[in-house]
PDB file of C-alpha atoms in Angstrom:
ATOM      1  CA  UNK A 227      57.471  59.578 -19.198  1.00 53.00           C
ATOM      2  CA  UNK A 228      60.649  57.675 -18.159  1.00 53.00           C
ATOM      3  CA  UNK A 229      59.530  58.405 -14.563  1.00 52.00           C
ATOM      4  CA  UNK A 230      56.104  56.481 -15.406  1.00 46.00           C
ATOM      5  CA  UNK A 231      57.917  53.851 -17.344  1.00 49.00           C
ATOM      6  CA  UNK A 232      60.281  52.915 -14.352  1.00 47.00           C
ATOM      7  CA  UNK A 233      57.382  52.837 -12.008  1.00 47.00           C
ATOM      8  CA  UNK A 234      55.425  50.506 -14.361  1.00 47.00           C
ATOM      9  CA  UNK A 235      58.564  48.554 -14.860  1.00 56.00           C
ATOM     10  CA  UNK A 236      59.162  48.472 -11.310  1.00 51.00           C
ATOM     11  CA  UNK A 237      55.694  47.769 -10.056  1.00 51.00           C
ATOM     12  CA  UNK A 238      54.416  45.548 -13.327  1.00 50.00           C
ATOM     13  CA  UNK A 239      53.623  42.087 -10.498  1.00 48.00           C
ATOM     14  CA  UNK A 240      51.333  44.188  -8.236  1.00 48.00           C
ATOM     15  CA  UNK A 241      48.269  43.925 -10.311  1.00 51.00           C
ATOM     16  CA  UNK A 242      48.493  39.894 -11.297  1.00 52.00           C
ATOM     17  CA  UNK A 243      49.724  39.105  -7.647  1.00 48.00           C
ATOM     18  CA  UNK A 244      46.976  40.899  -6.371  1.00 50.00           C
ATOM     19  CA  UNK A 245      44.219  39.137  -8.984  1.00 50.00           C
ATOM     20  CA  UNK A 246      45.663  35.863  -8.120  1.00 52.00           C
ATOM     21  CA  UNK A 247      45.146  36.645  -4.292  1.00 45.00           C
ATOM     22  CA  UNK A 248      41.674  37.612  -4.590  1.00 48.00           C
ATOM     23  CA  UNK A 249      40.820  34.783  -7.185  1.00 43.00           C
ATOM     24  CA  UNK A 250      42.268  32.218  -4.767  1.00 40.00           C
ATOM     25  CA  UNK A 251      40.082  33.692  -1.634  1.00 41.00           C
ATOM     26  CA  UNK A 252      37.050  33.781  -4.060  1.00 36.00           C
ATOM     27  CA  UNK A 253      37.620  30.148  -4.734  1.00 38.00           C
ATOM     28  CA  UNK A 254      38.386  29.500  -1.157  1.00 39.00           C
ATOM     29  CA  UNK A 255      34.976  31.130   0.230  1.00 37.00           C
ATOM     30  CA  UNK A 256      33.080  29.195  -2.619  1.00 39.00           C
ATOM     31  CA  UNK A 257      34.339  25.855  -2.204  1.00 49.00           C
ATOM     32  CA  UNK A 258      33.864  26.451   1.812  1.00 68.00           C
ATOM     33  CA  UNK A 259      29.902  27.127   1.404  1.00 69.00           C
ATOM     34  CA  UNK A 260      29.652  24.250  -1.561  1.00 76.00           C
ATOM     35  CA  UNK A 261      30.895  22.243   1.175  1.00 76.00           C
ATOM     36  CA  UNK A 262      28.616  23.324   3.904  1.00 77.00           C
ATOM     37  CA  UNK A 263      25.490  23.047   1.306  1.00 81.00           C
ATOM     38  CA  UNK A 264      26.728  19.626   0.319  1.00 85.00           C
ATOM     39  CA  UNK A 265      27.196  18.569   4.272  1.00 87.00           C
ATOM     40  CA  UNK A 266      23.789  17.030   4.446  1.00 86.00           C
ATOM     41  CA  UNK A 267      23.931  15.292   1.159  1.00 88.00           C
ATOM     42  CA  UNK A 268      27.227  13.842   2.672  1.00 90.00           C
ATOM     43  CA  UNK A 269      25.548  13.153   5.810  1.00 90.00           C
ATOM     44  CA  UNK A 270      22.816  10.974   4.070  1.00 90.00           C
ATOM     45  CA  UNK A 271      25.652   9.114   2.029  1.00 91.00           C
ATOM     46  CA  UNK A 272      27.649   8.326   5.263  1.00 90.00           C
ATOM     47  CA  UNK A 273      24.021   7.068   6.988  1.00 90.00           C
ATOM     48  CA  UNK A 274      23.577   4.758   3.970  1.00 91.00           C
ATOM     49  CA  UNK A 275      27.235   3.245   4.590  1.00 92.00           C
ATOM     50  CA  UNK A 276      26.718   2.787   7.869  1.00 92.00           C
ATOM     51  CA  UNK A 277      23.113   1.250   7.078  1.00 92.00           C
ATOM     52  CA  UNK A 278      24.868  -1.092   4.533  1.00 94.00           C
ATOM     53  CA  UNK A 279      27.139  -2.333   7.286  1.00 94.00           C
ATOM     54  CA  UNK A 280      24.855  -2.913   9.934  1.00 94.00           C
ATOM     55  CA  UNK A 281      22.904  -5.121   7.277  1.00 94.00           C
ATOM     56  CA  UNK A 282      26.345  -7.161   6.328  1.00 94.00           C
ATOM     57  CA  UNK A 283      26.622  -7.325  10.302  1.00 95.00           C
ATOM     58  CA  UNK A 284      23.001  -8.729  10.822  1.00 94.00           C
ATOM     59  CA  UNK A 285      23.398 -11.038   7.986  1.00 94.00           C
ATOM     60  CA  UNK A 286      26.344 -12.554   9.221  1.00 95.00           C
ATOM     61  CA  UNK A 287      24.918 -13.273  12.477  1.00 93.00           C
ATOM     62  CA  UNK A 288      22.163 -14.853  10.765  1.00 93.00           C
ATOM     63  CA  UNK A 289      24.297 -17.176   9.223  1.00 94.00           C
ATOM     64  CA  UNK A 290      26.010 -17.937  12.496  1.00 92.00           C
ATOM     65  CA  UNK A 291      22.676 -18.505  14.137  1.00 91.00           C
ATOM     66  CA  UNK A 292      21.703 -20.886  11.911  1.00 91.00           C
ATOM     67  CA  UNK A 293      24.834 -22.946  11.901  1.00 91.00           C
ATOM     68  CA  UNK A 294      24.347 -23.090  15.898  1.00 88.00           C
ATOM     69  CA  UNK A 295      20.844 -24.128  15.451  1.00 88.00           C
ATOM     70  CA  UNK A 296      22.097 -27.221  13.083  1.00 89.00           C
ATOM     71  CA  UNK A 297      24.535 -27.878  15.587  1.00 86.00           C
ATOM     72  CA  UNK A 298      22.231 -28.030  18.105  1.00 85.00           C
ATOM     73  CA  UNK A 299      20.198 -30.224  16.686  1.00 85.00           C
ATOM     74  CA  UNK A 300      22.732 -32.419  15.543  1.00 83.00           C
ATOM     75  CA  UNK A 301      24.028 -32.972  19.139  1.00 77.00           C
ATOM     76  CA  UNK A 302      20.432 -33.471  20.757  1.00 74.00           C
ATOM     77  CA  UNK A 303      20.651 -35.753  23.718  1.00 64.00           C
ATOM     78  CA  UNK A 304      24.396 -35.581  23.422  1.00 66.00           C
ATOM     79  CA  UNK A 305      25.875 -32.972  25.940  1.00 63.00           C
ATOM     80  CA  UNK A 306      28.443 -30.850  24.677  1.00 64.00           C
ATOM     81  CA  UNK A 307      30.041 -27.817  26.343  1.00 68.00           C
ATOM     82  CA  UNK A 308      29.560 -24.073  24.273  1.00 68.00           C
ATOM     83  CA  UNK A 309      26.576 -25.825  22.252  1.00 74.00           C
ATOM     84  CA  UNK A 310      23.219 -24.262  23.246  1.00 76.00           C
ATOM     85  CA  UNK A 311      20.248 -26.506  23.575  1.00 82.00           C
ATOM     86  CA  UNK A 312      17.415 -26.755  20.454  1.00 84.00           C
ATOM     87  CA  UNK A 313      15.250 -23.879  22.344  1.00 87.00           C
ATOM     88  CA  UNK A 314      17.706 -21.536  22.801  1.00 87.00           C
ATOM     89  CA  UNK A 315      19.161 -21.905  19.358  1.00 87.00           C
ATOM     90  CA  UNK A 316      15.588 -21.478  17.623  1.00 89.00           C
ATOM     91  CA  UNK A 317      15.095 -18.189  20.150  1.00 92.00           C
ATOM     92  CA  UNK A 318      18.493 -16.613  18.631  1.00 91.00           C
ATOM     93  CA  UNK A 319      17.697 -17.715  15.175  1.00 92.00           C
ATOM     94  CA  UNK A 320      14.517 -15.696  15.615  1.00 94.00           C
ATOM     95  CA  UNK A 321      16.203 -12.583  17.166  1.00 94.00           C
ATOM     96  CA  UNK A 322      18.876 -12.867  14.476  1.00 93.00           C
ATOM     97  CA  UNK A 323      16.300 -12.997  11.653  1.00 94.00           C
ATOM     98  CA  UNK A 324      14.299  -9.671  13.249  1.00 95.00           C
ATOM     99  CA  UNK A 325      17.560  -7.820  13.456  1.00 94.00           C
ATOM    100  CA  UNK A 326      18.486  -8.703   9.748  1.00 93.00           C
ATOM    101  CA  UNK A 327      14.779  -7.540   8.862  1.00 95.00           C
ATOM    102  CA  UNK A 328      15.322  -4.223  10.948  1.00 95.00           C
ATOM    103  CA  UNK A 329      18.950  -3.503   9.064  1.00 94.00           C
ATOM    104  CA  UNK A 330      17.567  -4.255   5.456  1.00 94.00           C
ATOM    105  CA  UNK A 331      14.198  -1.880   5.910  1.00 95.00           C
ATOM    106  CA  UNK A 332      16.974   0.764   7.756  1.00 93.00           C
ATOM    107  CA  UNK A 333      19.186   0.592   4.609  1.00 93.00           C
ATOM    108  CA  UNK A 334      16.052   0.957   2.051  1.00 94.00           C
ATOM    109  CA  UNK A 335      15.017   4.136   4.051  1.00 93.00           C
ATOM    110  CA  UNK A 336      18.522   5.397   3.966  1.00 91.00           C
ATOM    111  CA  UNK A 337      18.757   4.905  -0.192  1.00 92.00           C
ATOM    112  CA  UNK A 338      15.476   7.005  -0.198  1.00 93.00           C
ATOM    113  CA  UNK A 339      16.748   9.732   2.103  1.00 89.00           C
ATOM    114  CA  UNK A 340      19.754  10.048  -0.392  1.00 91.00           C
ATOM    115  CA  UNK A 341      17.650  10.250  -3.352  1.00 92.00           C
ATOM    116  CA  UNK A 342      15.587  13.243  -1.479  1.00 90.00           C
ATOM    117  CA  UNK A 343      18.589  14.716  -0.322  1.00 86.00           C
ATOM    118  CA  UNK A 344      20.260  14.627  -3.942  1.00 87.00           C
ATOM    119  CA  UNK A 345      17.053  16.529  -5.445  1.00 88.00           C
ATOM    120  CA  UNK A 346      16.755  18.598  -2.618  1.00 83.00           C
ATOM    121  CA  UNK A 347      20.764  20.036  -2.940  1.00 81.00           C
ATOM    122  CA  UNK A 348      20.154  20.421  -6.755  1.00 78.00           C
ATOM    123  CA  UNK A 349      17.162  22.586  -6.453  1.00 76.00           C
ATOM    124  CA  UNK A 350      18.172  24.634  -3.430  1.00 72.00           C
ATOM    125  CA  UNK A 351      18.915  28.035  -4.498  1.00 66.00           C
ATOM    126  CA  UNK A 352      22.138  29.585  -3.396  1.00 66.00           C
ATOM    127  CA  UNK A 353      20.957  31.833  -1.071  1.00 72.00           C
ATOM    128  CA  UNK A 354      19.012  29.587   0.878  1.00 77.00           C
ATOM    129  CA  UNK A 355      19.947  28.692   4.456  1.00 82.00           C
ATOM    130  CA  UNK A 356      22.950  26.088   4.759  1.00 85.00           C
ATOM    131  CA  UNK A 357      21.596  22.723   6.195  1.00 89.00           C
ATOM    132  CA  UNK A 358      23.583  23.270   9.766  1.00 91.00           C
ATOM    133  CA  UNK A 359      21.395  26.569   9.632  1.00 91.00           C
ATOM    134  CA  UNK A 360      18.396  24.964   9.357  1.00 91.00           C
ATOM    135  CA  UNK A 361      19.126  22.468  11.736  1.00 93.00           C
ATOM    136  CA  UNK A 362      20.138  25.431  14.465  1.00 94.00           C
ATOM    137  CA  UNK A 363      16.548  27.133  13.791  1.00 94.00           C
ATOM    138  CA  UNK A 364      15.066  23.809  14.548  1.00 94.00           C
ATOM    139  CA  UNK A 365      16.764  23.171  17.850  1.00 95.00           C
ATOM    140  CA  UNK A 366      16.255  26.855  18.602  1.00 95.00           C
ATOM    141  CA  UNK A 367      12.944  26.304  18.040  1.00 95.00           C
ATOM    142  CA  UNK A 368      12.227  23.781  20.549  1.00 95.00           C
ATOM    143  CA  UNK A 369      14.387  25.747  22.862  1.00 94.00           C
ATOM    144  CA  UNK A 370      12.353  28.809  22.703  1.00 95.00           C
ATOM    145  CA  UNK A 371       8.912  26.715  23.379  1.00 94.00           C
ATOM    146  CA  UNK A 372      10.823  25.417  26.517  1.00 93.00           C
ATOM    147  CA  UNK A 373      11.909  28.697  27.765  1.00 93.00           C
ATOM    148  CA  UNK A 374       8.121  29.850  27.778  1.00 92.00           C
ATOM    149  CA  UNK A 375       7.408  27.958  30.591  1.00 92.00           C
ATOM    150  CA  UNK A 376      10.169  29.373  32.289  1.00 89.00           C
ATOM    151  CA  UNK A 377       9.509  33.505  31.315  1.00 91.00           C
ATOM    152  CA  UNK A 378       5.826  33.102  31.684  1.00 90.00           C
ATOM    153  CA  UNK A 379       4.502  32.865  35.119  1.00 90.00           C
ATOM    154  CA  UNK A 380       0.894  31.907  33.797  1.00 89.00           C
ATOM    155  CA  UNK A 381       2.020  28.794  31.973  1.00 89.00           C
ATOM    156  CA  UNK A 382       4.860  27.887  35.007  1.00 89.00           C
ATOM    157  CA  UNK A 383       1.697  27.805  37.750  1.00 90.00           C
ATOM    158  CA  UNK A 384      -0.882  26.092  35.264  1.00 90.00           C
ATOM    159  CA  UNK A 385       2.167  23.054  34.090  1.00 91.00           C
ATOM    160  CA  UNK A 386       4.655  23.265  37.007  1.00 91.00           C
ATOM    161  CA  UNK A 387       5.703  19.578  35.973  1.00 91.00           C
ATOM    162  CA  UNK A 388       7.493  21.467  33.055  1.00 91.00           C
ATOM    163  CA  UNK A 389       9.844  23.019  35.347  1.00 90.00           C
ATOM    164  CA  UNK A 390      10.212  19.914  37.854  1.00 90.00           C
ATOM    165  CA  UNK A 391      13.069  17.512  36.897  1.00 90.00           C
ATOM    166  CA  UNK A 392      11.594  14.804  39.272  1.00 91.00           C
ATOM    167  CA  UNK A 393       9.366  13.946  37.017  1.00 92.00           C
ATOM    168  CA  UNK A 394      10.555  10.928  34.198  1.00 94.00           C
ATOM    169  CA  UNK A 395       9.458  12.849  30.971  1.00 94.00           C
ATOM    170  CA  UNK A 396      10.850  16.481  32.186  1.00 94.00           C
ATOM    171  CA  UNK A 397      14.146  14.602  33.009  1.00 95.00           C
ATOM    172  CA  UNK A 398      14.389  12.858  29.615  1.00 95.00           C
ATOM    173  CA  UNK A 399      14.005  16.275  27.847  1.00 95.00           C
ATOM    174  CA  UNK A 400      15.948  17.908  30.028  1.00 95.00           C
ATOM    175  CA  UNK A 401      18.800  15.600  29.265  1.00 96.00           C
ATOM    176  CA  UNK A 402      18.224  15.032  25.641  1.00 95.00           C
ATOM    177  CA  UNK A 403      18.620  18.739  25.543  1.00 95.00           C
ATOM    178  CA  UNK A 404      21.925  19.003  27.265  1.00 95.00           C
ATOM    179  CA  UNK A 405      23.325  16.603  24.615  1.00 95.00           C
ATOM    180  CA  UNK A 406      21.934  18.297  21.720  1.00 95.00           C
ATOM    181  CA  UNK A 407      23.649  21.395  23.051  1.00 95.00           C
ATOM    182  CA  UNK A 408      26.921  19.271  23.594  1.00 95.00           C
ATOM    183  CA  UNK A 409      26.991  18.233  20.119  1.00 95.00           C
ATOM    184  CA  UNK A 410      25.936  21.604  18.625  1.00 94.00           C
ATOM    185  CA  UNK A 411      28.700  23.093  16.271  1.00 92.00           C
ATOM    186  CA  UNK A 412      29.940  26.330  17.328  1.00 89.00           C
ATOM    187  CA  UNK A 413      28.880  28.303  14.607  1.00 87.00           C
ATOM    188  CA  UNK A 414      27.345  28.012  11.063  1.00 83.00           C
ATOM    189  CA  UNK A 415      30.686  28.301   9.566  1.00 83.00           C
ATOM    190  CA  UNK A 416      32.536  25.678  11.950  1.00 85.00           C
ATOM    191  CA  UNK A 417      34.164  22.612   9.978  1.00 87.00           C
ATOM    192  CA  UNK A 418      31.516  20.081  10.693  1.00 88.00           C
ATOM    193  CA  UNK A 419      31.758  16.489   9.520  1.00 91.00           C
ATOM    194  CA  UNK A 420      28.896  14.290   8.072  1.00 91.00           C
ATOM    195  CA  UNK A 421      29.491  12.184  11.151  1.00 92.00           C
ATOM    196  CA  UNK A 422      29.199  14.969  13.532  1.00 93.00           C
ATOM    197  CA  UNK A 423      26.278  16.489  11.593  1.00 93.00           C
ATOM    198  CA  UNK A 424      24.422  13.124  11.735  1.00 93.00           C
ATOM    199  CA  UNK A 425      24.895  13.064  15.192  1.00 94.00           C
ATOM    200  CA  UNK A 426      23.868  16.612  16.079  1.00 95.00           C
ATOM    201  CA  UNK A 427      20.654  16.102  13.919  1.00 93.00           C
ATOM    202  CA  UNK A 428      19.680  12.687  15.540  1.00 94.00           C
ATOM    203  CA  UNK A 429      20.321  14.611  18.943  1.00 95.00           C
ATOM    204  CA  UNK A 430      18.049  17.468  17.548  1.00 96.00           C
ATOM    205  CA  UNK A 431      15.296  14.889  16.778  1.00 95.00           C
ATOM    206  CA  UNK A 432      15.551  13.423  20.614  1.00 96.00           C
ATOM    207  CA  UNK A 433      14.791  16.524  21.748  1.00 96.00           C
ATOM    208  CA  UNK A 434      11.775  17.219  19.628  1.00 96.00           C
ATOM    209  CA  UNK A 435      10.674  14.113  20.374  1.00 96.00           C
ATOM    210  CA  UNK A 436      11.315  14.314  24.340  1.00 96.00           C
ATOM    211  CA  UNK A 437       9.827  17.437  24.901  1.00 96.00           C
ATOM    212  CA  UNK A 438       6.504  16.744  22.878  1.00 95.00           C
ATOM    213  CA  UNK A 439       6.453  13.543  25.272  1.00 95.00           C
ATOM    214  CA  UNK A 440       7.306  16.131  28.432  1.00 95.00           C
ATOM    215  CA  UNK A 441       4.514  18.792  27.028  1.00 94.00           C
ATOM    216  CA  UNK A 442       1.699  16.141  26.923  1.00 94.00           C
ATOM    217  CA  UNK A 443       2.516  14.575  30.074  1.00 93.00           C
ATOM    218  CA  UNK A 444       2.586  17.993  31.982  1.00 92.00           C
ATOM    219  CA  UNK A 445      -1.082  18.630  30.126  1.00 92.00           C
ATOM    220  CA  UNK A 446      -2.267  15.690  31.386  1.00 92.00           C
ATOM    221  CA  UNK A 447      -1.322  15.906  34.827  1.00 90.00           C
ATOM    222  CA  UNK A 448      -2.636  19.471  34.964  1.00 89.00           C
ATOM    223  CA  UNK A 449      -5.766  17.957  33.622  1.00 88.00           C
ATOM    224  CA  UNK A 450      -6.095  15.431  36.568  1.00 86.00           C
ATOM    225  CA  UNK A 451      -5.417  18.165  39.176  1.00 79.00           C
ATOM    226  CA  UNK A 452      -7.942  20.584  37.974  1.00 72.00           C
ATOM    227  CA  UNK A 453     -11.230  18.978  39.737  1.00 62.00           C
ATOM    228  CA  UNK A 454      -9.046  19.598  43.278  1.00 56.00           C
ATOM    229  CA  UNK A 455      -7.896  23.278  42.542  1.00 48.00           C
ATOM    230  CA  UNK A 456     -10.699  24.528  40.509  1.00 48.00           C
ATOM    231  CA  UNK A 457     -13.793  22.808  40.693  1.00 48.00           C
ATOM    232  CA  UNK A 458     -16.032  23.574  37.886  1.00 49.00           C
ATOM    233  CA  UNK A 459     -19.766  24.684  39.297  1.00 46.00           C
ATOM    234  CA  UNK A 460     -22.353  22.072  39.210  1.00 48.00           C
ATOM    235  CA  UNK A 461     -25.186  22.765  36.877  1.00 47.00           C
ATOM    236  CA  UNK A 462     -28.697  23.407  38.348  1.00 47.00           C
ATOM    237  CA  UNK A 463     -30.861  20.694  37.905  1.00 47.00           C
ATOM    238  CA  UNK A 464     -33.466  20.967  34.742  1.00 44.00           C
ATOM    239  CA  UNK A 465     -37.002  21.771  36.023  1.00 48.00           C
ATOM    240  CA  UNK A 466     -39.317  18.441  36.170  1.00 47.00           C
ATOM    241  CA  UNK A 467     -41.417  17.773  33.042  1.00 45.00           C
ATOM    242  CA  UNK A 468     -44.599  16.459  33.489  1.00 45.00           C
ATOM    243  CA  UNK A 469     -44.336  12.484  33.211  1.00 44.00           C
ATOM    244  CA  UNK A 470     -46.864  10.652  30.834  1.00 45.00           C
ATOM    245  CA  UNK A 471     -48.827   7.871  32.088  1.00 43.00           C
ATOM    246  CA  UNK A 472     -47.426   4.490  31.860  1.00 45.00           C
ATOM    247  CA  UNK A 473     -49.356   1.245  32.162  1.00 46.00           C
ATOM    248  CA  UNK A 474     -47.253   0.302  35.180  1.00 45.00           C
ATOM    249  CA  UNK A 475     -47.880   3.754  37.046  1.00 46.00           C
ATOM    250  CA  UNK A 476     -50.706   4.134  39.585  1.00 49.00           C
ATOM    251  CA  UNK A 477     -53.899   6.015  38.065  1.00 50.00           C
ATOM    252  CA  UNK A 478     -53.894   9.974  38.440  1.00 51.00           C
ATOM    253  CA  UNK A 479     -55.763  11.164  41.258  1.00 53.00           C
ATOM    254  CA  UNK A 480     -59.285  12.604  40.349  1.00 52.00           C
ATOM    255  CA  UNK A 481     -59.889  16.069  39.860  1.00 51.00           C
ATOM    256  CA  UNK A 482     -61.018  17.876  43.024  1.00 54.00           C
ATOM    257  CA  UNK A 483     -65.008  18.270  43.345  1.00 51.00           C
ATOM    258  CA  UNK A 484     -66.510  21.562  42.691  1.00 52.00           C
ATOM    259  CA  UNK A 485     -67.306  23.864  45.398  1.00 53.00           C
ATOM    260  CA  UNK A 486     -71.067  23.211  46.249  1.00 50.00           C
ATOM    261  CA  UNK A 487     -73.334  26.530  45.707  1.00 49.00           C
ATOM    262  CA  UNK A 488     -74.012  28.144  49.363  1.00 50.00           C
ATOM    263  CA  UNK A 489     -77.585  29.363  48.152  1.00 49.00           C
ATOM    264  CA  UNK A 490     -80.534  27.341  49.587  1.00 47.00           C
ATOM    265  CA  UNK A 491     -82.178  24.413  47.977  1.00 49.00           C
ATOM    266  CA  UNK A 492     -85.384  22.822  47.763  1.00 49.00           C
ATOM    267  CA  UNK A 493     -86.083  19.518  49.368  1.00 49.00           C
ATOM    268  CA  UNK A 494     -85.988  16.773  47.356  1.00 47.00           C
ATOM    269  CA  UNK A 495     -89.557  15.749  46.456  1.00 49.00           C
ATOM    270  CA  UNK A 496     -91.224  18.844  47.737  1.00 48.00           C
ATOM    271  CA  UNK A 497     -94.012  20.037  45.593  1.00 49.00           C
ATOM    272  CA  UNK A 498     -93.683  23.547  43.540  1.00 47.00           C
ATOM    273  CA  UNK A 499     -97.027  25.769  43.322  1.00 47.00           C
ATOM    274  CA  UNK A 500     -97.954  27.370  41.843  1.00 51.00           C
ATOM    275  CA  UNK A 501     -96.424  25.574  38.614  1.00 48.00           C
ATOM    276  CA  UNK A 502     -94.534  28.306  37.148  1.00 51.00           C
ATOM    277  CA  UNK A 503     -95.260  28.994  33.566  1.00 52.00           C
ATOM    278  CA  UNK A 504     -93.317  28.064  30.439  1.00 51.00           C
ATOM    279  CA  UNK A 505     -93.323  30.751  28.570  1.00 51.00           C
ATOM    280  CA  UNK A 506     -95.347  34.214  29.494  1.00 54.00           C
ATOM    281  CA  UNK A 507     -99.065  34.127  28.641  1.00 55.00           C
ATOM    282  CA  UNK A 508    -100.799  36.589  25.983  1.00 56.00           C
ATOM    283  CA  UNK A 509    -102.449  39.737  27.969  1.00 55.00           C
ATOM    284  CA  UNK A 510    -106.149  38.951  28.139  1.00 53.00           C
ATOM    285  CA  UNK A 511    -108.311  41.030  25.616  1.00 51.00           C
ATOM    286  CA  UNK A 512    -111.239  43.148  26.775  1.00 45.00           C
TER     287      UNK A 512
END
């Protein structure tokens, strides 16, 4: 009994320390996964902040363009260095207004995206794929579609443009694919900032758009080259139907005359003797 009490008194701190280490490890894992799940929401908020700053810059540029136009109107007819002409100031003002309008729409879109992402984050289950994992799957889908042209001989022969980087659409896709691969994180567990997530997301979207454009261009080129490589058989002309008579068409030829009877005929006007009876006479009675 004394031995047991000695062991307990010597190692009493082991159980609390182990429990504390386990709790810290579990908390770290939970916090990491929670942050990874919140990555899309944090990126949406970062995008909203960037759009807000772009709008403020566009509004400042608009005010500067308005000031330049007023200065150009005031100095009309008086040449001064550094002051644009009235027409140039008006064009700059129109461009600034357009930029301010675009920045305002982008800010509205980013705010709507934040609301949608927040609702999605609240409704997503804990075992659902992480945002970076969903982005990986989206990127891998486009890559797999492109590899079909590399591995399938039939597709490669039918659409050779998809493997030829000399075509502008195919070259644009290959460049977008290279950029997306460069921005792709090493793994789903790697530390990714919201800015890096936004850059990779935009690159994946660019890859998808470039692939669709390249594929449509390749299909169009294949359709154009089809008559030269595999001409389609020309169908035989249909049988001519009897044409209906029209007022301007020539009259139809009369039917052929019947062949005359080869039996001998009597001369016209010769008497017939004896006169044939019209009906048989009754026999004479005795």
